[in-house]
């Protein structure tokens, strides 16, 4: 008599986990929440029940927004399930590719309105992306003088065209990223930050400033390149942080 049906029990999740029926501080602070993320196949089983139970027990719906995404299928297009034996253990994937690469893969591939396919090739690509973040950060940090102090205003330095260009790219990406995240376009947001890091920052900006970073132009040009690269790296780490929190936390600590 004290065992609930699986989906009935799951329907209580938004408030039973917060101490309900006691009037706890957690319940006061965290109910209702804001966004629920779910695949489309359990809208009736789970989402509808949470809404109905929340309205019944607490007179408020448990969330304001439901973000509905597609399913992750195997490489043959089949639904991933234990009965088919094609289920994937996230811990195995993290062991092979790293948590950040796996997290970025899921964010980039699972979108609203369509299913996606699991792909070792794409996972390997995002693992390379994490390595790219690490190596570009090492390049910037290793080429700063030991007594480097970020300037309060970059515009006081002898900035060159590529400096203004990358700063404008970061600024525009930040605006576009905020809009995408506000509208739950997570896959588009991940693509934006991927393009900024790999294409604009690594493939172009770092290559353009290497002679300046190594002091082959002038001392003023070197200082401007170092300060701009440092500032852009900080900005990029903040933009990346929701997607790849572990590598960005580690780099930022340096």
Tab-separated table of C-alpha atoms in Angstrom:
chain	number	residue	atom	x	y	z
A	1	UNK	CA	0.000	0.000	0.000
A	2	UNK	CA	2.935	2.419	0.399
A	3	UNK	CA	4.348	1.835	-3.101
A	4	UNK	CA	3.319	4.324	-5.790
A	5	UNK	CA	3.064	3.723	-9.514
A	6	UNK	CA	6.328	4.796	-11.221
A	7	UNK	CA	4.866	7.735	-13.140
A	8	UNK	CA	2.619	8.793	-10.266
A	9	UNK	CA	5.663	8.883	-8.015
A	10	UNK	CA	7.646	10.777	-10.658
A	11	UNK	CA	4.835	13.316	-10.884
A	12	UNK	CA	5.530	14.301	-7.276
A	13	UNK	CA	9.192	14.971	-8.015
A	14	UNK	CA	9.121	18.834	-8.234
A	15	UNK	CA	8.009	19.174	-4.596
A	16	UNK	CA	8.484	15.811	-2.836
A	17	UNK	CA	12.261	16.254	-3.238
A	18	UNK	CA	12.030	19.622	-1.455
A	19	UNK	CA	10.496	18.317	1.780
A	20	UNK	CA	6.782	18.519	0.973
A	21	UNK	CA	4.324	18.170	2.708
A	22	UNK	CA	6.413	20.050	5.288
A	23	UNK	CA	6.754	23.784	4.585
A	24	UNK	CA	10.521	23.693	4.252
A	25	UNK	CA	12.864	26.496	3.248
A	26	UNK	CA	13.868	24.503	0.162
A	27	UNK	CA	10.240	24.308	-0.915
A	28	UNK	CA	9.891	28.060	-0.452
A	29	UNK	CA	13.114	28.818	-2.346
A	30	UNK	CA	12.903	26.346	-5.219
A	31	UNK	CA	9.228	25.781	-5.989
A	32	UNK	CA	8.204	26.633	-8.608
A	33	UNK	CA	11.295	26.310	-10.770
A	34	UNK	CA	11.727	27.851	-14.216
A	35	UNK	CA	12.530	25.396	-17.008
A	36	UNK	CA	11.898	21.668	-17.405
A	37	UNK	CA	13.946	19.865	-20.064
A	38	UNK	CA	12.457	16.646	-21.448
A	39	UNK	CA	12.214	14.457	-24.516
A	40	UNK	CA	8.840	14.438	-26.301
A	41	UNK	CA	8.035	10.786	-25.536
A	42	UNK	CA	7.147	11.323	-21.857
A	43	UNK	CA	5.096	14.521	-22.032
A	44	UNK	CA	1.912	12.738	-20.969
A	45	UNK	CA	3.543	10.199	-18.640
A	46	UNK	CA	5.588	12.698	-16.682
A	47	UNK	CA	5.186	16.382	-17.595
A	48	UNK	CA	1.367	16.419	-17.479
A	49	UNK	CA	1.375	14.646	-14.116
A	50	UNK	CA	3.872	17.083	-12.593
A	51	UNK	CA	1.707	20.007	-13.684
A	52	UNK	CA	-1.520	18.431	-12.404
A	53	UNK	CA	-0.010	17.386	-9.070
A	54	UNK	CA	1.647	20.773	-8.597
A	55	UNK	CA	-1.648	22.572	-9.186
A	56	UNK	CA	-3.431	20.152	-6.849
A	57	UNK	CA	-0.948	20.122	-3.961
A	58	UNK	CA	0.557	23.620	-4.080
A	59	UNK	CA	-1.877	25.589	-6.285
A	60	UNK	CA	0.989	26.523	-8.645
A	61	UNK	CA	2.434	24.821	-11.726
A	62	UNK	CA	5.940	23.498	-11.019
A	63	UNK	CA	7.660	25.310	-13.914
A	64	UNK	CA	7.057	28.133	-16.370
A	65	UNK	CA	8.675	26.655	-19.476
A	66	UNK	CA	8.943	23.139	-20.886
A	67	UNK	CA	11.803	22.648	-23.330
A	68	UNK	CA	10.972	19.604	-25.468
A	69	UNK	CA	13.830	18.024	-27.428
A	70	UNK	CA	14.171	14.982	-29.648
A	71	UNK	CA	15.526	11.569	-28.755
A	72	UNK	CA	19.110	10.418	-28.958
A	73	UNK	CA	19.104	7.344	-31.200
A	74	UNK	CA	21.865	4.856	-31.940
A	75	UNK	CA	23.940	5.023	-35.116
A	76	UNK	CA	21.375	2.825	-36.899
A	77	UNK	CA	18.554	5.223	-35.999
A	78	UNK	CA	17.011	2.926	-33.366
A	79	UNK	CA	15.740	4.240	-30.037
A	80	UNK	CA	18.315	3.638	-27.319
A	81	UNK	CA	16.874	1.204	-24.772
A	82	UNK	CA	17.917	-1.584	-22.437
A	83	UNK	CA	15.589	-4.044	-24.172
A	84	UNK	CA	17.462	-3.560	-27.463
A	85	UNK	CA	20.799	-3.791	-25.692
A	86	UNK	CA	22.063	-0.612	-27.353
A	87	UNK	CA	22.070	1.569	-24.254
A	88	UNK	CA	25.107	3.772	-23.608
A	89	UNK	CA	26.736	4.173	-20.211
A	90	UNK	CA	27.634	7.875	-19.765
A	91	UNK	CA	30.471	6.930	-17.412
A	92	UNK	CA	32.114	4.904	-20.179
A	93	UNK	CA	31.795	7.849	-22.586
A	94	UNK	CA	33.236	10.261	-20.026
A	95	UNK	CA	36.128	7.884	-19.401
A	96	UNK	CA	36.925	7.787	-23.123
A	97	UNK	CA	36.216	11.351	-24.251
A	98	UNK	CA	35.913	13.466	-21.088
A	99	UNK	CA	32.890	15.028	-19.399
A	100	UNK	CA	33.143	18.356	-21.233
A	101	UNK	CA	33.306	16.757	-24.680
A	102	UNK	CA	30.293	14.570	-23.873
A	103	UNK	CA	28.360	17.518	-22.467
A	104	UNK	CA	29.138	19.656	-25.523
A	105	UNK	CA	28.168	16.783	-27.846
A	106	UNK	CA	24.737	16.471	-26.199
A	107	UNK	CA	24.156	20.227	-26.254
A	108	UNK	CA	25.168	20.549	-29.905
A	109	UNK	CA	23.282	17.535	-31.258
A	110	UNK	CA	20.019	17.341	-29.299
A	111	UNK	CA	17.642	20.013	-30.577
A	112	UNK	CA	13.940	20.696	-30.329
A	113	UNK	CA	11.766	19.101	-32.965
A	114	UNK	CA	14.117	16.417	-34.247
A	115	UNK	CA	15.939	13.298	-33.122
A	116	UNK	CA	19.705	12.952	-33.316
A	117	UNK	CA	22.112	10.050	-33.728
A	118	UNK	CA	24.825	9.004	-31.346
A	119	UNK	CA	28.201	9.351	-33.060
A	120	UNK	CA	31.682	8.384	-31.879
A	121	UNK	CA	33.081	10.515	-34.700
A	122	UNK	CA	31.358	13.676	-33.449
A	123	UNK	CA	32.371	12.885	-29.875
A	124	UNK	CA	35.990	12.622	-31.032
A	125	UNK	CA	35.554	15.960	-32.799
A	126	UNK	CA	34.352	17.647	-29.611
A	127	UNK	CA	37.190	16.029	-27.667
A	128	UNK	CA	39.517	17.729	-30.158
A	129	UNK	CA	37.631	20.970	-29.517
A	130	UNK	CA	38.330	20.706	-25.769
A	131	UNK	CA	42.014	20.114	-26.574
A	132	UNK	CA	41.911	23.193	-28.808
A	133	UNK	CA	40.601	25.299	-25.910
A	134	UNK	CA	43.364	23.962	-23.662
A	135	UNK	CA	46.190	24.467	-26.137
A	136	UNK	CA	45.136	27.967	-27.209
A	137	UNK	CA	44.879	28.963	-23.549
A	138	UNK	CA	48.358	27.607	-22.877
A	139	UNK	CA	49.692	29.623	-25.804
A	140	UNK	CA	48.235	32.858	-24.419
A	141	UNK	CA	49.254	32.264	-20.803
A	142	UNK	CA	52.766	31.017	-21.628
A	143	UNK	CA	53.469	34.147	-23.654
A	144	UNK	CA	52.535	36.654	-20.963
A	145	UNK	CA	55.401	38.211	-18.988
A	146	UNK	CA	55.741	37.156	-15.356
A	147	UNK	CA	54.801	40.665	-14.197
A	148	UNK	CA	51.806	40.969	-16.558
A	149	UNK	CA	48.987	43.171	-15.255
A	150	UNK	CA	45.833	43.522	-17.396
A	151	UNK	CA	45.273	47.157	-18.380
A	152	UNK	CA	42.146	48.870	-17.111
A	153	UNK	CA	41.393	50.043	-20.644
A	154	UNK	CA	42.600	48.214	-23.741
A	155	UNK	CA	42.048	51.354	-25.829
A	156	UNK	CA	45.060	52.965	-24.145
A	157	UNK	CA	47.282	50.440	-25.976
A	158	UNK	CA	48.453	50.321	-29.588
A	159	UNK	CA	45.715	48.017	-30.804
A	160	UNK	CA	45.827	46.803	-34.377
A	161	UNK	CA	43.074	45.758	-36.799
A	162	UNK	CA	42.999	42.139	-35.737
A	163	UNK	CA	42.609	43.208	-32.088
A	164	UNK	CA	39.569	45.332	-32.841
A	165	UNK	CA	38.201	42.550	-35.034
A	166	UNK	CA	38.407	39.792	-32.411
A	167	UNK	CA	37.003	42.056	-29.698
A	168	UNK	CA	34.016	42.858	-31.914
A	169	UNK	CA	33.551	39.142	-32.695
A	170	UNK	CA	33.480	38.313	-28.985
A	171	UNK	CA	31.034	41.132	-28.291
A	172	UNK	CA	28.670	40.066	-31.075
A	173	UNK	CA	28.858	36.410	-30.061
A	174	UNK	CA	28.009	37.328	-26.474
A	175	UNK	CA	24.866	39.158	-27.612
A	176	UNK	CA	23.816	36.356	-29.968
A	177	UNK	CA	24.573	33.729	-27.333
A	178	UNK	CA	22.437	35.421	-24.687
A	179	UNK	CA	19.524	35.639	-27.121
A	180	UNK	CA	19.889	31.978	-28.104
A	181	UNK	CA	20.049	30.795	-24.491
A	182	UNK	CA	17.080	32.961	-23.488
A	183	UNK	CA	15.091	31.245	-26.251
A	184	UNK	CA	16.351	27.734	-25.355
A	185	UNK	CA	18.229	27.408	-28.660
A	186	UNK	CA	21.011	25.484	-26.963
A	187	UNK	CA	22.285	23.756	-30.103
A	188	UNK	CA	22.584	27.118	-31.884
A	189	UNK	CA	24.344	28.623	-28.862
A	190	UNK	CA	26.889	25.813	-28.814
A	191	UNK	CA	27.559	26.295	-32.537
A	192	UNK	CA	28.146	30.033	-31.989
A	193	UNK	CA	30.713	29.536	-29.258
A	194	UNK	CA	32.350	26.690	-31.223
A	195	UNK	CA	32.817	28.949	-34.268
A	196	UNK	CA	34.173	31.793	-32.130
A	197	UNK	CA	36.746	29.631	-30.377
A	198	UNK	CA	37.896	27.379	-33.208
A	199	UNK	CA	37.581	29.589	-36.282
A	200	UNK	CA	37.915	33.208	-35.166
A	201	UNK	CA	40.154	32.881	-32.108
A	202	UNK	CA	42.347	29.846	-32.805
A	203	UNK	CA	42.524	29.653	-36.606
A	204	UNK	CA	42.767	33.393	-37.256
A	205	UNK	CA	43.513	35.637	-34.316
A	206	UNK	CA	46.204	33.545	-32.642
A	207	UNK	CA	47.930	32.946	-35.971
A	208	UNK	CA	47.801	36.665	-36.821
A	209	UNK	CA	49.347	37.802	-33.528
A	210	UNK	CA	52.149	35.235	-33.207
A	211	UNK	CA	54.830	37.590	-34.592
A	212	UNK	CA	53.599	40.324	-32.240
A	213	UNK	CA	53.414	37.985	-29.220
A	214	UNK	CA	57.023	36.925	-29.870
A	215	UNK	CA	58.144	40.591	-29.965
A	216	UNK	CA	59.056	40.634	-33.671
A	217	UNK	CA	57.161	43.866	-34.445
A	218	UNK	CA	57.610	46.266	-31.529
A	219	UNK	CA	57.299	46.363	-27.759
A	220	UNK	CA	54.056	48.388	-27.970
A	221	UNK	CA	52.561	45.954	-30.461
A	222	UNK	CA	53.588	43.033	-28.263
A	223	UNK	CA	51.943	44.544	-25.177
A	224	UNK	CA	48.740	45.216	-27.119
A	225	UNK	CA	48.621	41.654	-28.469
A	226	UNK	CA	49.272	40.156	-25.035
A	227	UNK	CA	46.608	42.249	-23.322
A	228	UNK	CA	44.011	41.664	-26.041
A	229	UNK	CA	44.653	37.913	-26.136
A	230	UNK	CA	44.390	37.773	-22.342
A	231	UNK	CA	41.102	39.699	-22.328
A	232	UNK	CA	39.609	37.654	-25.167
A	233	UNK	CA	40.645	34.413	-23.469
A	234	UNK	CA	38.863	35.497	-20.274
A	235	UNK	CA	35.754	36.416	-22.247
A	236	UNK	CA	35.804	33.145	-24.173
A	237	UNK	CA	36.124	31.118	-20.978
A	238	UNK	CA	33.045	32.836	-19.555
A	239	UNK	CA	31.069	32.166	-22.756
A	240	UNK	CA	32.202	28.527	-22.795
A	241	UNK	CA	31.570	27.893	-19.110
A	242	UNK	CA	27.898	26.774	-19.372
A	243	UNK	CA	28.924	24.224	-22.010
A	244	UNK	CA	32.329	23.030	-20.772
A	245	UNK	CA	32.529	23.865	-17.061
A	246	UNK	CA	35.446	21.628	-16.097
A	247	UNK	CA	38.115	22.734	-18.541
A	248	UNK	CA	37.112	26.400	-18.222
A	249	UNK	CA	37.268	26.255	-14.425
A	250	UNK	CA	40.716	24.700	-14.586
A	251	UNK	CA	42.071	27.227	-17.091
A	252	UNK	CA	40.517	30.190	-15.291
A	253	UNK	CA	42.217	29.116	-12.055
A	254	UNK	CA	45.563	29.837	-13.782
